[in-house]
């Protein structure tokens, strides 16, 4: 055997012996759960639980959950009341992915309160995965979504304060994207992710949240994962896809989140000055999470309980 062929064969064997297939993971049935980012995950989970109780599936619950902070003007990192870009425009990013591997996404969407629902319409009503900007807005209107001004007085005031300081480059201060991961009673997985992105970003900036594989990824055989934090770094490492693939390789959900973050930490000489957190559900109902620094809260609803959990950063 030529050396190259030998290497190919041995690498193939090494990888295939550690890969996990659906047969190796017992599916968590009749024990639905919802895992969401940050404390706005608690009311999001509540809404998702109601949908599950009424017979909705994982996708229905993830969308319903994500819509709660989107509609909440006090949630300044999502939807209505989200902090604007440097020019004062609220521009929104969102995506959804279901248990059949279908995905929909909108980016740089303006004047529509529920980008997550528009993303779901893109998934269900079009042949596309992603619509952006004016095209996404026109599509939303054609689907019956109402237009409205999303900049609240409070967010406008915060933006005006920021302008006075005239900071050259905005530090990534807000990192409160809502990501909702759901496993329904049939064991099926789905997720939603929605954000107004980096506060005072350059006009036109799009983060990780609408990018399938970065802000969110669902593989119904293995698990699902979602991100919050500095989107640029999540995009460069295809973060959520990486977390799911690491679970496929045998990492438990927390170890998978940590390893995905390790790659970012390493790329920043062990000391990144920004936050990223991942959440993950494995098909057997195990959940995991990790964040780079400081702390991170996730909301977990399982059985009767819907609780906030705090984890510490890795560095
Ligand atoms: N990940 C989002 C973005 O970069 C925002 C965040 O969670 O901070 O747009």
mmCIF file of C-alpha atoms and ligand atoms in Angstrom:
data_model
loop_
_atom_site.group_PDB
_atom_site.id
_atom_site.type_symbol
_atom_site.label_atom_id
_atom_site.label_comp_id
_atom_site.label_asym_id
_atom_site.label_seq_id
_atom_site.Cartn_x
_atom_site.Cartn_y
_atom_site.Cartn_z
ATOM 1 C CA UNK A 1 0.000 0.000 0.000
ATOM 2 C CA UNK A 2 1.302 3.439 -0.849
ATOM 3 C CA UNK A 3 1.993 5.624 2.197
ATOM 4 C CA UNK A 4 -0.706 8.118 1.227
ATOM 5 C CA UNK A 5 -3.334 5.383 0.895
ATOM 6 C CA UNK A 6 -2.212 3.828 4.181
ATOM 7 C CA UNK A 7 -2.578 7.183 5.930
ATOM 8 C CA UNK A 8 -5.994 7.740 4.387
ATOM 9 C CA UNK A 9 -7.156 4.306 5.572
ATOM 10 C CA UNK A 10 -5.786 4.638 9.078
ATOM 11 C CA UNK A 11 -7.203 8.128 9.520
ATOM 12 C CA UNK A 12 -10.546 6.853 8.269
ATOM 13 C CA UNK A 13 -10.478 3.982 10.787
ATOM 14 C CA UNK A 14 -9.422 6.198 13.680
ATOM 15 C CA UNK A 15 -12.219 8.649 13.028
ATOM 16 C CA UNK A 16 -14.970 6.140 12.338
ATOM 17 C CA UNK A 17 -14.222 4.188 15.530
ATOM 18 C CA UNK A 18 -14.908 7.267 17.676
ATOM 19 C CA UNK A 19 -17.856 8.744 15.800
ATOM 20 C CA UNK A 20 -21.188 8.393 17.524
ATOM 21 C CA UNK A 21 -24.216 7.500 15.466
ATOM 22 C CA UNK A 22 -27.836 7.784 16.491
ATOM 23 C CA UNK A 23 -27.819 4.108 17.541
ATOM 24 C CA UNK A 24 -25.196 4.876 20.194
ATOM 25 C CA UNK A 25 -27.205 7.649 21.794
ATOM 26 C CA UNK A 26 -30.428 6.640 23.476
ATOM 27 C CA UNK A 27 -33.070 9.199 22.523
ATOM 28 C CA UNK A 28 -34.598 11.075 25.430
ATOM 29 C CA UNK A 29 -38.330 10.441 25.009
ATOM 30 C CA UNK A 30 -41.349 11.803 26.920
ATOM 31 C CA UNK A 31 -39.168 14.157 28.894
ATOM 32 C CA UNK A 32 -39.112 17.400 26.973
ATOM 33 C CA UNK A 33 -36.705 20.168 27.870
ATOM 34 C CA UNK A 34 -35.941 23.737 26.881
ATOM 35 C CA UNK A 35 -32.530 25.344 27.255
ATOM 36 C CA UNK A 36 -32.133 29.097 26.669
ATOM 37 C CA UNK A 37 -29.483 31.770 27.038
ATOM 38 C CA UNK A 38 -29.425 34.407 29.780
ATOM 39 C CA UNK A 39 -32.163 35.353 32.218
ATOM 40 C CA UNK A 40 -34.618 36.302 29.483
ATOM 41 C CA UNK A 41 -34.474 32.551 28.870
ATOM 42 C CA UNK A 42 -36.809 32.021 31.845
ATOM 43 C CA UNK A 43 -39.893 33.713 30.340
ATOM 44 C CA UNK A 44 -38.887 32.315 26.944
ATOM 45 C CA UNK A 45 -38.895 28.800 28.407
ATOM 46 C CA UNK A 46 -42.298 29.433 30.029
ATOM 47 C CA UNK A 47 -43.777 30.317 26.645
ATOM 48 C CA UNK A 48 -42.123 27.317 25.017
ATOM 49 C CA UNK A 49 -43.439 24.968 27.716
ATOM 50 C CA UNK A 50 -47.012 26.154 27.117
ATOM 51 C CA UNK A 51 -46.636 25.393 23.430
ATOM 52 C CA UNK A 52 -45.312 21.900 24.184
ATOM 53 C CA UNK A 53 -48.164 21.282 26.654
ATOM 54 C CA UNK A 54 -50.636 22.201 23.931
ATOM 55 C CA UNK A 55 -49.158 19.655 21.559
ATOM 56 C CA UNK A 56 -46.687 21.866 19.704
ATOM 57 C CA UNK A 57 -43.401 20.412 18.540
ATOM 58 C CA UNK A 58 -39.822 21.481 19.279
ATOM 59 C CA UNK A 59 -39.800 24.064 16.472
ATOM 60 C CA UNK A 60 -43.091 25.625 17.623
ATOM 61 C CA UNK A 61 -41.752 25.883 21.177
ATOM 62 C CA UNK A 62 -38.381 27.349 20.148
ATOM 63 C CA UNK A 63 -40.083 30.040 18.059
ATOM 64 C CA UNK A 64 -42.616 30.880 20.780
ATOM 65 C CA UNK A 65 -39.806 31.145 23.319
ATOM 66 C CA UNK A 66 -37.655 33.425 21.175
ATOM 67 C CA UNK A 67 -40.612 35.736 20.516
ATOM 68 C CA UNK A 68 -40.875 36.684 24.199
ATOM 69 C CA UNK A 69 -37.673 38.758 24.468
ATOM 70 C CA UNK A 70 -38.200 39.963 20.882
ATOM 71 C CA UNK A 71 -41.416 41.640 22.031
ATOM 72 C CA UNK A 72 -40.026 42.880 25.348
ATOM 73 C CA UNK A 73 -38.833 46.507 25.100
ATOM 74 C CA UNK A 74 -36.676 46.065 28.220
ATOM 75 C CA UNK A 75 -34.640 43.356 26.467
ATOM 76 C CA UNK A 76 -32.199 45.733 24.793
ATOM 77 C CA UNK A 77 -30.298 43.084 22.861
ATOM 78 C CA UNK A 78 -33.214 41.517 20.993
ATOM 79 C CA UNK A 79 -36.069 42.698 18.754
ATOM 80 C CA UNK A 80 -38.243 45.635 19.851
ATOM 81 C CA UNK A 81 -36.130 47.928 22.060
ATOM 82 C CA UNK A 82 -32.865 46.423 20.811
ATOM 83 C CA UNK A 83 -29.916 48.818 20.864
ATOM 84 C CA UNK A 84 -29.316 50.306 17.397
ATOM 85 C CA UNK A 85 -26.282 50.443 15.149
ATOM 86 C CA UNK A 86 -23.984 53.495 15.092
ATOM 87 C CA UNK A 87 -26.435 55.348 12.844
ATOM 88 C CA UNK A 88 -29.407 54.701 15.118
ATOM 89 C CA UNK A 89 -31.015 51.880 13.111
ATOM 90 C CA UNK A 90 -32.267 48.757 14.875
ATOM 91 C CA UNK A 91 -31.183 45.906 12.599
ATOM 92 C CA UNK A 92 -32.088 42.347 13.526
ATOM 93 C CA UNK A 93 -30.648 38.897 12.847
ATOM 94 C CA UNK A 94 -32.396 35.568 13.496
ATOM 95 C CA UNK A 95 -32.493 31.958 12.418
ATOM 96 C CA UNK A 96 -34.318 28.703 13.071
ATOM 97 C CA UNK A 97 -33.496 25.065 12.396
ATOM 98 C CA UNK A 98 -35.822 22.101 12.786
ATOM 99 C CA UNK A 99 -35.457 18.381 13.402
ATOM 100 C CA UNK A 100 -35.488 17.571 9.679
ATOM 101 C CA UNK A 101 -32.439 19.702 9.010
ATOM 102 C CA UNK A 102 -34.514 22.522 7.506
ATOM 103 C CA UNK A 103 -33.293 26.024 8.203
ATOM 104 C CA UNK A 104 -34.409 29.604 7.712
ATOM 105 C CA UNK A 105 -32.724 32.882 8.452
ATOM 106 C CA UNK A 106 -32.990 36.648 8.166
ATOM 107 C CA UNK A 107 -30.221 39.193 8.604
ATOM 108 C CA UNK A 108 -30.062 42.981 8.719
ATOM 109 C CA UNK A 109 -33.856 43.068 8.945
ATOM 110 C CA UNK A 110 -35.454 46.355 9.980
ATOM 111 C CA UNK A 111 -38.883 47.424 11.291
ATOM 112 C CA UNK A 112 -40.215 43.929 11.953
ATOM 113 C CA UNK A 113 -40.746 42.903 15.569
ATOM 114 C CA UNK A 114 -40.423 39.135 15.186
ATOM 115 C CA UNK A 115 -37.461 38.241 12.957
ATOM 116 C CA UNK A 116 -37.546 34.680 14.311
ATOM 117 C CA UNK A 117 -41.007 34.176 12.798
ATOM 118 C CA UNK A 118 -39.862 35.684 9.498
ATOM 119 C CA UNK A 119 -36.914 33.240 9.563
ATOM 120 C CA UNK A 120 -39.388 30.397 10.050
ATOM 121 C CA UNK A 121 -41.428 31.658 7.075
ATOM 122 C CA UNK A 122 -38.247 31.726 4.976
ATOM 123 C CA UNK A 123 -37.726 28.086 5.967
ATOM 124 C CA UNK A 124 -41.293 26.993 5.310
ATOM 125 C CA UNK A 125 -42.501 29.220 2.482
ATOM 126 C CA UNK A 126 -39.465 29.686 0.250
ATOM 127 C CA UNK A 127 -36.821 27.604 -1.478
ATOM 128 C CA UNK A 128 -34.131 29.658 0.262
ATOM 129 C CA UNK A 129 -32.387 29.580 3.608
ATOM 130 C CA UNK A 130 -31.476 33.222 4.105
ATOM 131 C CA UNK A 131 -32.957 36.614 3.219
ATOM 132 C CA UNK A 132 -31.300 39.894 4.145
ATOM 133 C CA UNK A 133 -32.043 43.583 4.480
ATOM 134 C CA UNK A 134 -34.656 45.184 2.285
ATOM 135 C CA UNK A 135 -35.491 41.877 0.601
ATOM 136 C CA UNK A 136 -36.139 40.266 3.979
ATOM 137 C CA UNK A 137 -38.348 43.204 4.993
ATOM 138 C CA UNK A 138 -40.352 43.014 1.774
ATOM 139 C CA UNK A 139 -40.771 39.268 2.229
ATOM 140 C CA UNK A 140 -41.950 39.794 5.814
ATOM 141 C CA UNK A 141 -44.546 42.348 4.706
ATOM 142 C CA UNK A 142 -45.726 39.983 1.955
ATOM 143 C CA UNK A 143 -46.243 37.362 4.660
ATOM 144 C CA UNK A 144 -48.449 39.693 6.685
ATOM 145 C CA UNK A 145 -45.929 40.986 9.238
ATOM 146 C CA UNK A 146 -46.632 44.531 10.380
ATOM 147 C CA UNK A 147 -43.969 47.207 10.180
ATOM 148 C CA UNK A 148 -43.150 49.276 13.233
ATOM 149 C CA UNK A 149 -40.454 51.495 14.674
ATOM 150 C CA UNK A 150 -38.328 49.258 16.884
ATOM 151 C CA UNK A 151 -36.269 52.024 18.496
ATOM 152 C CA UNK A 152 -37.730 52.737 21.937
ATOM 153 C CA UNK A 153 -37.158 56.040 23.759
ATOM 154 C CA UNK A 154 -34.814 54.242 26.182
ATOM 155 C CA UNK A 155 -32.692 52.686 23.424
ATOM 156 C CA UNK A 156 -32.594 56.003 21.571
ATOM 157 C CA UNK A 157 -31.405 57.723 24.753
ATOM 158 C CA UNK A 158 -28.692 55.112 25.290
ATOM 159 C CA UNK A 159 -27.543 55.568 21.679
ATOM 160 C CA UNK A 160 -27.437 59.353 22.066
ATOM 161 C CA UNK A 161 -25.335 58.952 25.210
ATOM 162 C CA UNK A 162 -22.997 56.624 23.356
ATOM 163 C CA UNK A 163 -22.684 59.146 20.493
ATOM 164 C CA UNK A 164 -21.669 61.892 22.913
ATOM 165 C CA UNK A 165 -18.763 59.751 24.071
ATOM 166 C CA UNK A 166 -17.773 59.294 20.415
ATOM 167 C CA UNK A 167 -15.991 56.065 21.003
ATOM 168 C CA UNK A 168 -13.854 55.100 18.018
ATOM 169 C CA UNK A 169 -14.555 51.389 18.218
ATOM 170 C CA UNK A 170 -17.377 50.024 20.263
ATOM 171 C CA UNK A 171 -16.368 47.407 22.755
ATOM 172 C CA UNK A 172 -18.603 44.370 22.521
ATOM 173 C CA UNK A 173 -20.507 45.215 25.679
ATOM 174 C CA UNK A 174 -23.818 43.491 25.184
ATOM 175 C CA UNK A 175 -23.949 39.792 24.718
ATOM 176 C CA UNK A 176 -27.511 38.854 25.363
ATOM 177 C CA UNK A 177 -28.732 37.109 22.262
ATOM 178 C CA UNK A 178 -31.576 34.746 23.005
ATOM 179 C CA UNK A 179 -31.014 31.230 21.765
ATOM 180 C CA UNK A 180 -33.647 28.623 22.543
ATOM 181 C CA UNK A 181 -32.947 24.906 22.144
ATOM 182 C CA UNK A 182 -35.818 22.440 22.554
ATOM 183 C CA UNK A 183 -36.231 18.686 22.752
ATOM 184 C CA UNK A 184 -39.901 17.695 22.547
ATOM 185 C CA UNK A 185 -41.608 14.579 23.902
ATOM 186 C CA UNK A 186 -40.834 12.650 20.715
ATOM 187 C CA UNK A 187 -37.147 13.307 21.277
ATOM 188 C CA UNK A 188 -36.965 15.698 18.328
ATOM 189 C CA UNK A 189 -34.715 18.738 18.473
ATOM 190 C CA UNK A 190 -35.083 22.289 17.141
ATOM 191 C CA UNK A 191 -33.698 25.718 17.872
ATOM 192 C CA UNK A 192 -34.112 29.439 17.370
ATOM 193 C CA UNK A 193 -31.686 32.313 17.759
ATOM 194 C CA UNK A 194 -32.501 36.031 17.559
ATOM 195 C CA UNK A 195 -30.675 39.271 18.328
ATOM 196 C CA UNK A 196 -30.203 42.952 17.609
ATOM 197 C CA UNK A 197 -26.495 42.149 17.605
ATOM 198 C CA UNK A 198 -23.518 44.178 18.700
ATOM 199 C CA UNK A 199 -24.765 47.504 20.083
ATOM 200 C CA UNK A 200 -23.684 50.528 17.988
ATOM 201 C CA UNK A 201 -22.147 48.241 15.361
ATOM 202 C CA UNK A 202 -21.267 49.524 11.907
ATOM 203 C CA UNK A 203 -24.335 49.907 9.719
ATOM 204 C CA UNK A 204 -24.677 46.666 7.781
ATOM 205 C CA UNK A 205 -22.866 44.445 10.267
ATOM 206 C CA UNK A 206 -24.273 40.946 10.612
ATOM 207 C CA UNK A 207 -23.191 38.631 13.417
ATOM 208 C CA UNK A 208 -23.288 34.895 14.011
ATOM 209 C CA UNK A 209 -26.916 34.668 15.080
ATOM 210 C CA UNK A 210 -28.484 34.297 11.596
ATOM 211 C CA UNK A 211 -25.664 32.095 10.277
ATOM 212 C CA UNK A 212 -26.603 28.413 10.305
ATOM 213 C CA UNK A 213 -23.738 26.507 11.919
ATOM 214 C CA UNK A 214 -22.437 29.593 13.729
ATOM 215 C CA UNK A 215 -25.236 30.963 15.938
ATOM 216 C CA UNK A 216 -27.270 27.744 15.813
ATOM 217 C CA UNK A 217 -27.043 24.189 14.589
ATOM 218 C CA UNK A 218 -29.382 21.219 14.943
ATOM 219 C CA UNK A 219 -28.605 17.633 13.991
ATOM 220 C CA UNK A 220 -31.511 15.485 15.084
ATOM 221 C CA UNK A 221 -29.284 12.383 15.275
ATOM 222 C CA UNK A 222 -26.750 13.899 17.665
ATOM 223 C CA UNK A 223 -27.823 17.143 19.310
ATOM 224 C CA UNK A 224 -28.086 20.878 18.928
ATOM 225 C CA UNK A 225 -26.097 23.916 20.026
ATOM 226 C CA UNK A 226 -26.357 27.695 20.033
ATOM 227 C CA UNK A 227 -24.173 30.680 20.771
ATOM 228 C CA UNK A 228 -24.219 34.081 22.379
ATOM 229 C CA UNK A 229 -21.409 36.603 22.543
ATOM 230 C CA UNK A 230 -18.959 38.064 20.072
ATOM 231 C CA UNK A 231 -20.385 36.826 16.795
ATOM 232 C CA UNK A 232 -17.299 37.499 14.679
ATOM 233 C CA UNK A 233 -15.345 34.862 16.606
ATOM 234 C CA UNK A 234 -18.228 32.382 16.529
ATOM 235 C CA UNK A 235 -18.494 32.734 12.748
ATOM 236 C CA UNK A 236 -14.742 32.170 12.264
ATOM 237 C CA UNK A 237 -14.946 28.843 14.096
ATOM 238 C CA UNK A 238 -18.414 27.749 12.868
ATOM 239 C CA UNK A 239 -19.106 27.478 16.582
ATOM 240 C CA UNK A 240 -22.460 25.731 16.957
ATOM 241 C CA UNK A 241 -21.714 23.237 14.198
ATOM 242 C CA UNK A 242 -18.401 22.519 15.892
ATOM 243 C CA UNK A 243 -20.095 21.841 19.239
ATOM 244 C CA UNK A 244 -22.476 19.347 17.602
ATOM 245 C CA UNK A 245 -19.653 17.655 15.685
ATOM 246 C CA UNK A 246 -17.629 17.355 18.895
ATOM 247 C CA UNK A 247 -20.631 15.651 20.531
ATOM 248 C CA UNK A 248 -20.670 13.296 17.538
ATOM 249 C CA UNK A 249 -17.027 12.513 18.286
ATOM 250 C CA UNK A 250 -17.934 11.508 21.820
ATOM 251 C CA UNK A 251 -17.485 14.737 23.783
ATOM 252 C CA UNK A 252 -20.231 15.263 26.362
ATOM 253 C CA UNK A 253 -22.211 18.502 25.833
ATOM 254 C CA UNK A 254 -20.212 20.615 28.312
ATOM 255 C CA UNK A 255 -16.860 19.263 27.091
ATOM 256 C CA UNK A 256 -17.937 19.998 23.514
ATOM 257 C CA UNK A 257 -18.823 23.604 24.418
ATOM 258 C CA UNK A 258 -15.475 23.978 26.226
ATOM 259 C CA UNK A 259 -13.436 22.538 23.375
ATOM 260 C CA UNK A 260 -15.153 24.845 20.864
ATOM 261 C CA UNK A 261 -14.298 27.799 23.116
ATOM 262 C CA UNK A 262 -10.754 26.515 23.634
ATOM 263 C CA UNK A 263 -10.042 27.030 19.951
ATOM 264 C CA UNK A 264 -11.062 30.691 20.272
ATOM 265 C CA UNK A 265 -9.152 31.150 23.530
ATOM 266 C CA UNK A 266 -6.043 29.652 21.919
ATOM 267 C CA UNK A 267 -6.361 31.924 18.886
ATOM 268 C CA UNK A 268 -6.281 34.877 21.299
ATOM 269 C CA UNK A 269 -3.175 33.770 23.180
ATOM 270 C CA UNK A 270 -5.148 32.331 26.042
ATOM 271 C CA UNK A 271 -6.615 35.654 27.067
ATOM 272 C CA UNK A 272 -9.472 36.927 24.901
ATOM 273 C CA UNK A 273 -11.060 40.138 26.158
ATOM 274 C CA UNK A 274 -14.564 39.248 25.015
ATOM 275 C CA UNK A 275 -17.331 36.894 26.012
ATOM 276 C CA UNK A 276 -18.806 33.936 24.164
ATOM 277 C CA UNK A 277 -21.038 31.228 25.615
ATOM 278 C CA UNK A 278 -22.430 28.053 24.103
ATOM 279 C CA UNK A 279 -25.378 25.938 25.158
ATOM 280 C CA UNK A 280 -25.967 22.394 23.903
ATOM 281 C CA UNK A 281 -28.443 19.523 24.160
ATOM 282 C CA UNK A 282 -27.422 15.980 23.257
ATOM 283 C CA UNK A 283 -30.065 13.647 21.840
ATOM 284 C CA UNK A 284 -30.168 11.664 25.111
ATOM 285 C CA UNK A 285 -31.311 14.778 26.990
ATOM 286 C CA UNK A 286 -27.910 15.641 28.498
ATOM 287 C CA UNK A 287 -27.296 19.370 28.415
ATOM 288 C CA UNK A 288 -24.114 21.395 28.603
ATOM 289 C CA UNK A 289 -22.790 24.929 28.552
ATOM 290 C CA UNK A 290 -19.543 26.879 28.815
ATOM 291 C CA UNK A 291 -18.430 30.483 28.588
ATOM 292 C CA UNK A 292 -15.056 32.163 28.106
ATOM 293 C CA UNK A 293 -14.907 34.574 31.019
ATOM 294 C CA UNK A 294 -16.872 36.074 33.875
ATOM 295 C CA UNK A 295 -20.083 34.178 34.196
ATOM 296 C CA UNK A 296 -23.008 33.143 32.082
ATOM 297 C CA UNK A 297 -26.607 32.274 32.951
ATOM 298 C CA UNK A 298 -28.709 29.746 31.126
ATOM 299 C CA UNK A 299 -32.330 28.853 31.773
ATOM 300 C CA UNK A 300 -33.285 25.188 31.828
ATOM 301 C CA UNK A 301 -36.875 23.973 31.876
ATOM 302 C CA UNK A 302 -37.295 20.271 32.498
ATOM 303 C CA UNK A 303 -40.297 18.578 34.087
ATOM 304 C CA UNK A 304 -41.959 20.997 36.489
ATOM 305 C CA UNK A 305 -38.866 23.119 36.939
ATOM 306 C CA UNK A 306 -37.714 26.227 35.025
ATOM 307 C CA UNK A 307 -34.541 27.512 36.629
ATOM 308 C CA UNK A 308 -31.634 29.841 35.965
ATOM 309 C CA UNK A 309 -28.163 28.308 36.287
ATOM 310 C CA UNK A 310 -24.950 30.281 36.593
ATOM 311 C CA UNK A 311 -21.633 28.975 35.267
ATOM 312 C CA UNK A 312 -18.171 30.434 35.624
ATOM 313 C CA UNK A 313 -15.905 31.361 32.732
ATOM 314 C CA UNK A 314 -13.042 29.124 31.565
ATOM 315 C CA UNK A 315 -10.332 31.757 31.980
HETATM 316 N N1 LIG B 1 -23.893 36.960 19.035
HETATM 317 C C1 LIG B 1 -24.562 38.189 18.739
HETATM 318 C C2 LIG B 1 -23.820 38.941 17.682
HETATM 319 O O1 LIG B 1 -22.606 38.909 17.648
HETATM 320 C C3 LIG B 1 -24.783 39.123 19.866
HETATM 321 C C4 LIG B 1 -24.439 38.659 21.194
HETATM 322 O O2 LIG B 1 -24.898 37.602 21.626
HETATM 323 O O3 LIG B 1 -23.718 39.391 21.840
HETATM 324 O O4 LIG B 1 -24.474 39.591 16.916
#
